Short mmCIF file of C-alpha atoms and ligand atoms in Angstrom, two decimals:
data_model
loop_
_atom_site.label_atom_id
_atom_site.label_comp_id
_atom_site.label_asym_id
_atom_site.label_seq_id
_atom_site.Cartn_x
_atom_site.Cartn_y
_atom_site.Cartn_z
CA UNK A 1 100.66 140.19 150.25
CA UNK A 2 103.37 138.84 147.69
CA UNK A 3 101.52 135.82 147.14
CA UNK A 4 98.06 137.43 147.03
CA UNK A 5 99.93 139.24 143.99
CA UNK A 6 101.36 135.92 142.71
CA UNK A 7 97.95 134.18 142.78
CA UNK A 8 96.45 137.58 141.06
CA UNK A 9 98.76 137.35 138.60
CA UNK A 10 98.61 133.81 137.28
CA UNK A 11 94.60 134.19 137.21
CA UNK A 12 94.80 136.96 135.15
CA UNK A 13 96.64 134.95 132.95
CA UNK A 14 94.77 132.54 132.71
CA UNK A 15 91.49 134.39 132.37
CA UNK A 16 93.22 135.92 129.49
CA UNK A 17 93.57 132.68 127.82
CA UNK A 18 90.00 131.42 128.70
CA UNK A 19 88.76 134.63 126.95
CA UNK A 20 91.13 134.59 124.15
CA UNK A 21 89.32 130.89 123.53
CA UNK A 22 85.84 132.17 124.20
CA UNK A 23 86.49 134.34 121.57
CA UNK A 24 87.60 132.37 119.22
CA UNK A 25 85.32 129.80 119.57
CA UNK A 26 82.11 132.21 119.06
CA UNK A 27 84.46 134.15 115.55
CA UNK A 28 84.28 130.55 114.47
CA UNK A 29 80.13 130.02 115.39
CA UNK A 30 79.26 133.75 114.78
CA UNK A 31 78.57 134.52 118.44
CA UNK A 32 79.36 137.10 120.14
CA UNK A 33 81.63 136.81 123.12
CA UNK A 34 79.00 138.69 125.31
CA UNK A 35 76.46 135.48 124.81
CA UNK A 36 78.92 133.27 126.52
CA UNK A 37 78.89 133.56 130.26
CA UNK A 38 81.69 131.91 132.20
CA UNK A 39 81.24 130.55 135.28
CA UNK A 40 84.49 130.08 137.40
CA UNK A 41 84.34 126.32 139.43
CA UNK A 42 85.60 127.37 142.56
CA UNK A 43 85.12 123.93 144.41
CA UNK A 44 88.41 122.87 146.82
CA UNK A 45 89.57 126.14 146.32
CA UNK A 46 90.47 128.42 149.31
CA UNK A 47 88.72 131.59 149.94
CA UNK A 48 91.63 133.31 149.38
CA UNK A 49 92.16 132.19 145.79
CA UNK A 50 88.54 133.19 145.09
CA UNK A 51 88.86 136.36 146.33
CA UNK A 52 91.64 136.88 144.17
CA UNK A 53 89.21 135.78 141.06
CA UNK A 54 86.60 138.06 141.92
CA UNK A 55 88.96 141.08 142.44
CA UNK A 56 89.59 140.21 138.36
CA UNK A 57 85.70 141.01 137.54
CA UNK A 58 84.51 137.23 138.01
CA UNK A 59 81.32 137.51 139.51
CA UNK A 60 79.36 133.59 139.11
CA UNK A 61 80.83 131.22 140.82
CA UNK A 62 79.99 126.95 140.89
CA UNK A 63 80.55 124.58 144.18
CA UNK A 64 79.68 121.16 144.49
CA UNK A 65 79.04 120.59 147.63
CA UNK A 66 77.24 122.59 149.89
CA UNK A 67 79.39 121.95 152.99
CA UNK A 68 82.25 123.28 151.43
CA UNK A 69 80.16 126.43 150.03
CA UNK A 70 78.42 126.98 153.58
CA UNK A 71 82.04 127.50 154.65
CA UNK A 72 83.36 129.51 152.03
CA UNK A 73 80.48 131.37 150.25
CA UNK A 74 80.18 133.92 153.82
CA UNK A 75 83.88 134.52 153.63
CA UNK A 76 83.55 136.40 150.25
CA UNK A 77 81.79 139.62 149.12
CA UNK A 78 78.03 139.24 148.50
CA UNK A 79 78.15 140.76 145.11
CA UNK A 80 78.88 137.30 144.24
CA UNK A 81 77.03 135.14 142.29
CA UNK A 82 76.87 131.12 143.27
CA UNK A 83 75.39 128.59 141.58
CA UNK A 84 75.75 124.68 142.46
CA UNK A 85 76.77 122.02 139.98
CA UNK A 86 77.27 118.83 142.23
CA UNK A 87 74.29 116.12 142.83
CA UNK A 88 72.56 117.02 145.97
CA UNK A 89 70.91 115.21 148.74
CA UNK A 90 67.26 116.20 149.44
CA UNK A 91 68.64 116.98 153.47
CA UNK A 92 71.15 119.06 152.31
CA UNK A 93 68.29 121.16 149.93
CA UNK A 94 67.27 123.86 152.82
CA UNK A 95 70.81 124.89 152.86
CA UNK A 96 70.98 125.02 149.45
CA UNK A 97 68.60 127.32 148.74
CA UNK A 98 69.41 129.40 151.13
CA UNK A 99 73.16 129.64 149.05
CA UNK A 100 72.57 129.04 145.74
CA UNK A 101 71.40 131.73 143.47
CA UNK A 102 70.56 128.62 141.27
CA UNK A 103 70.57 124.91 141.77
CA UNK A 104 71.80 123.69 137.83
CA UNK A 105 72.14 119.97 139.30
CA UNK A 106 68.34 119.04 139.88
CA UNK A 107 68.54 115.20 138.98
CA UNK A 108 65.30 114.00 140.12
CA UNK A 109 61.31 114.70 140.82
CA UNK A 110 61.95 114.30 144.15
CA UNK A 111 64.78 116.40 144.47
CA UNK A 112 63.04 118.97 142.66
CA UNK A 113 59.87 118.92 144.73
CA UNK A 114 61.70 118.92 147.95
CA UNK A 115 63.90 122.40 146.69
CA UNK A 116 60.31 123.93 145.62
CA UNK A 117 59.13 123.10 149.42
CA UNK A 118 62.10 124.58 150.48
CA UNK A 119 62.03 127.55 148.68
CA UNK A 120 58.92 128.16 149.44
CA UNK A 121 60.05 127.95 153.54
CA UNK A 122 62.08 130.90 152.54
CA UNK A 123 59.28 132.76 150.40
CA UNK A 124 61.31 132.66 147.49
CA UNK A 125 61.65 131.41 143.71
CA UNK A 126 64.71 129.43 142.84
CA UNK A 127 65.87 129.46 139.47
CA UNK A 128 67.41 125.57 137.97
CA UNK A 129 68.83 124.08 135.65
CA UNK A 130 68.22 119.94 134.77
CA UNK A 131 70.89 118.06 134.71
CA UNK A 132 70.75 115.62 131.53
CA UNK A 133 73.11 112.70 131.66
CA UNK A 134 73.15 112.22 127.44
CA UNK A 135 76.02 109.61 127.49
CA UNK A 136 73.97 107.69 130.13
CA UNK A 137 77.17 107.07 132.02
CA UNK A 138 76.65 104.99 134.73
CA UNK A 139 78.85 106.79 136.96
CA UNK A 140 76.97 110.20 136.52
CA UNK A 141 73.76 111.66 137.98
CA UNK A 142 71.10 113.34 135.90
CA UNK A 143 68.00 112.76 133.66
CA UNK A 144 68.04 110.09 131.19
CA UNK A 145 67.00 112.51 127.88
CA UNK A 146 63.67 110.72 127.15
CA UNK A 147 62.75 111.56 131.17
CA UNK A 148 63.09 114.92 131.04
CA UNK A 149 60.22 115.23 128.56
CA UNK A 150 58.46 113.23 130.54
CA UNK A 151 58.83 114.76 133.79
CA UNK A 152 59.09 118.32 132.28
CA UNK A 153 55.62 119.12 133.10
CA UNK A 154 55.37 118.40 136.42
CA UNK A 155 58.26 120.42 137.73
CA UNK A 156 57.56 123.16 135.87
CA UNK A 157 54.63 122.96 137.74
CA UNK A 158 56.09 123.54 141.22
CA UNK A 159 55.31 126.49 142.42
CA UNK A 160 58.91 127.99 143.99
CA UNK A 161 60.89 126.99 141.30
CA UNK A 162 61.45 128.21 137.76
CA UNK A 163 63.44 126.12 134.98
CA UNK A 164 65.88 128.25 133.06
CA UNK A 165 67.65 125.10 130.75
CA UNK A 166 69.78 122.48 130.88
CA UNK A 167 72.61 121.45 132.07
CA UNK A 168 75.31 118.07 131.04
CA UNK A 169 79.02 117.45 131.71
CA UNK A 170 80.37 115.31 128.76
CA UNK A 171 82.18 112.01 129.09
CA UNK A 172 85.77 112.62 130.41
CA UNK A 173 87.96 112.91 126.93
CA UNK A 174 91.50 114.21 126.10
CA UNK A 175 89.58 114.50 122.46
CA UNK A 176 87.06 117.24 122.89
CA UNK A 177 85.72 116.63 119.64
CA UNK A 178 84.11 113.59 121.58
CA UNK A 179 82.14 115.59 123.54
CA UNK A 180 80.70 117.51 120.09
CA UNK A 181 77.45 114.69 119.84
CA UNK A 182 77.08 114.77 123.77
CA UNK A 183 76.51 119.04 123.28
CA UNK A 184 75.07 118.46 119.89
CA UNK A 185 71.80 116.03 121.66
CA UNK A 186 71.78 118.35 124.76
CA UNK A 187 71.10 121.42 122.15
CA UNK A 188 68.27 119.49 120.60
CA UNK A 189 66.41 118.80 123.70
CA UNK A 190 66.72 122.06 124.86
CA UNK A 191 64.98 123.04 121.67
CA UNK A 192 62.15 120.22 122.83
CA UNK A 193 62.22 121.57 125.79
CA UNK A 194 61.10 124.67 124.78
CA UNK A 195 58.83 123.61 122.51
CA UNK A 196 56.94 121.50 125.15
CA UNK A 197 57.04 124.60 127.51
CA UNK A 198 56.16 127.19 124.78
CA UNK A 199 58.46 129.76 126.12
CA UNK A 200 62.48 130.31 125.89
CA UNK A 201 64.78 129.18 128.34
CA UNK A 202 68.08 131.09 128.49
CA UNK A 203 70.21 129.10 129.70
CA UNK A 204 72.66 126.27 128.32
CA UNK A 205 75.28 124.97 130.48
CA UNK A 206 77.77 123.09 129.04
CA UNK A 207 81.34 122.82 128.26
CA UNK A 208 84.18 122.66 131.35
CA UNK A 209 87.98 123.19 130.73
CA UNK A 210 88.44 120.99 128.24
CA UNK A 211 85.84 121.30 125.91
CA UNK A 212 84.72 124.68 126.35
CA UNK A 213 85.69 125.55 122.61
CA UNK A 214 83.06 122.54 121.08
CA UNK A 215 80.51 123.74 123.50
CA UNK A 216 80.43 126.70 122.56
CA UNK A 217 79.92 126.35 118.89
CA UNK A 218 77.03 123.89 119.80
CA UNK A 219 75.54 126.82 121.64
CA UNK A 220 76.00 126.27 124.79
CA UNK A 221 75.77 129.88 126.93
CA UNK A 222 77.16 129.32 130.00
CA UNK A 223 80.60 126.89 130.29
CA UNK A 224 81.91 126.12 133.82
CA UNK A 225 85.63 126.09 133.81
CA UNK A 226 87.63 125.15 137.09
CA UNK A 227 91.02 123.89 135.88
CA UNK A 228 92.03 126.24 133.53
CA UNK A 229 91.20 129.26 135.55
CA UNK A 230 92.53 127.80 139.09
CA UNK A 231 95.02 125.46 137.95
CA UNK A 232 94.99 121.67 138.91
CA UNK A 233 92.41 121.25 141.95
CA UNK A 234 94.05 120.14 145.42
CA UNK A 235 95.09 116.60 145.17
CA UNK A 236 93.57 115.06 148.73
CA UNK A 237 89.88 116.24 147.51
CA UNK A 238 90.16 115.39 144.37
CA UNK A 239 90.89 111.99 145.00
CA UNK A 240 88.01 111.89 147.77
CA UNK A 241 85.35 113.10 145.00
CA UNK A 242 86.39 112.18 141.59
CA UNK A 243 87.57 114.42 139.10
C1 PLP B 1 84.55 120.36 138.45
C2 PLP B 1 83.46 120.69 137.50
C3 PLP B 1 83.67 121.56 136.41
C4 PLP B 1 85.01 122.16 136.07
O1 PLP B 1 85.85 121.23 135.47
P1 PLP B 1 87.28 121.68 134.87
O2 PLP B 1 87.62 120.56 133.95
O3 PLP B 1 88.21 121.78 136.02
O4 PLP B 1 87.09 122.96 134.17
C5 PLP B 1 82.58 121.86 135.62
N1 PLP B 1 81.35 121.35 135.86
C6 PLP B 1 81.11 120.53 136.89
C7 PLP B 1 79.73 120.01 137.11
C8 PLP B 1 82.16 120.16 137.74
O5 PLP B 1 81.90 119.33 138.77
#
């Protein structure tokens, strides 16, 4: 019970923080707080600790791998919200959907088609998110920017799923002024995006611990932030699967 407290309490003070900066950041872009929605990265962390975060009002949560979220996502109260942010494997997608209230990591055509077949197995609509690779990092997944035009088309026309934005985790920086371009380009082809679509999509996810402040004022409206919530991740997994 003491350490349930102890965990309890250094979340709280850390959410404090992460709001304190959310704030900030939208005074500074004249946003208000409300059109910021932070997503708490729950990956390697025990169900215990994310019980602890939800009993603070957290209610969206982001895994990346859908072994570890079949595990831990029954363990915790359904009000929850999940959403997965790690590249999936098109084997792993009937799982997914049957987890995920949104898949923001769809990387491919393929990938895509085979979540809208699944869905559609479970007579349901999922929403996603594209993941854009802007820096064109080699060691990243996602759309190359000039792809996603492309391609846009033809998964918006799958049936089962519906495309609510984009998605892009910057180039690892201790600068997060570095990742200000990376945010800046995945604005603009959100704005394409839309344009090519002819109807809004909602959602902008970008910005992590790091650079959550830049992200924001380049509009993004939903920043995923593990590390400064949960502290540094467990040291065994991390090392298994990258930062
Ligand atoms: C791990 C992860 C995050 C959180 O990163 P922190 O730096 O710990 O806030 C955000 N987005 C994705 C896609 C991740 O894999």
């Amino acid at each position: 019970m003491f350490e349930v407290n102890l965990v309890g309490m250094v979340l709280a003070e850390n959410l404090d923080c992460i709001r304190a900066r959310i704030t900030q950041a939208c005074e500074r872009s004249g946003r208000t707080p409300d059109s910021v929605e932070l997503m708490a990265v729950s990956k390697y962390h025990p169900p215990a600790t994310v019980a602890a975060a939800a009993a603070l009002g957290l209610q969206l949560f982001g895994e990346n791998r859908v072994q570890e979220a079949r595990l831990k996502i029954p363990q915790l109260p359904s009000r929850l919200r999940w959403h997965l942010i790690g590249h999936l494997q098109s084997n792993k997608c009937r799982d997914a959907v049957g987890l995920f209230s949104m898949v923001q990591s769809v990387d491919s055509l393929p990938l895509a088609e085979e979540l809208s077949r699944c869905a559609d197995n479970r007579a349901k609509t999922l929403p996603i998110l594209l993941e854009v690779n802007i820096a064109g990092e080699a060691s990243k997944f996602g759309w190359k920017p000039d792809q996603v035009l492309a391609s846009l088309a033809q998964i918006n026309a799958l049936p089962k799923l519906e495309i609510h934005g984009l998605m892009t985790i910057a180039p690892y920086s201790t600068d997060p002024e570095r990742a200000r371009p990376v945010f800046r380009s995945l604005h603009a082809l959100h704005r394409q995006c839309e344009q090519q679509l002819g109807a809004p999509l909602p959602v902008l996810s970008m910005g992590m611990s790091g650079d959550m402040e830049v992200a924001i004022e380049e509009g993004a409206t939903l920043i995923r932030v593990g590390t400064a919530l949960f502290g540094e991740r467990p040291r065994l997994q991390r090392n298994a699967d990258g930062p």
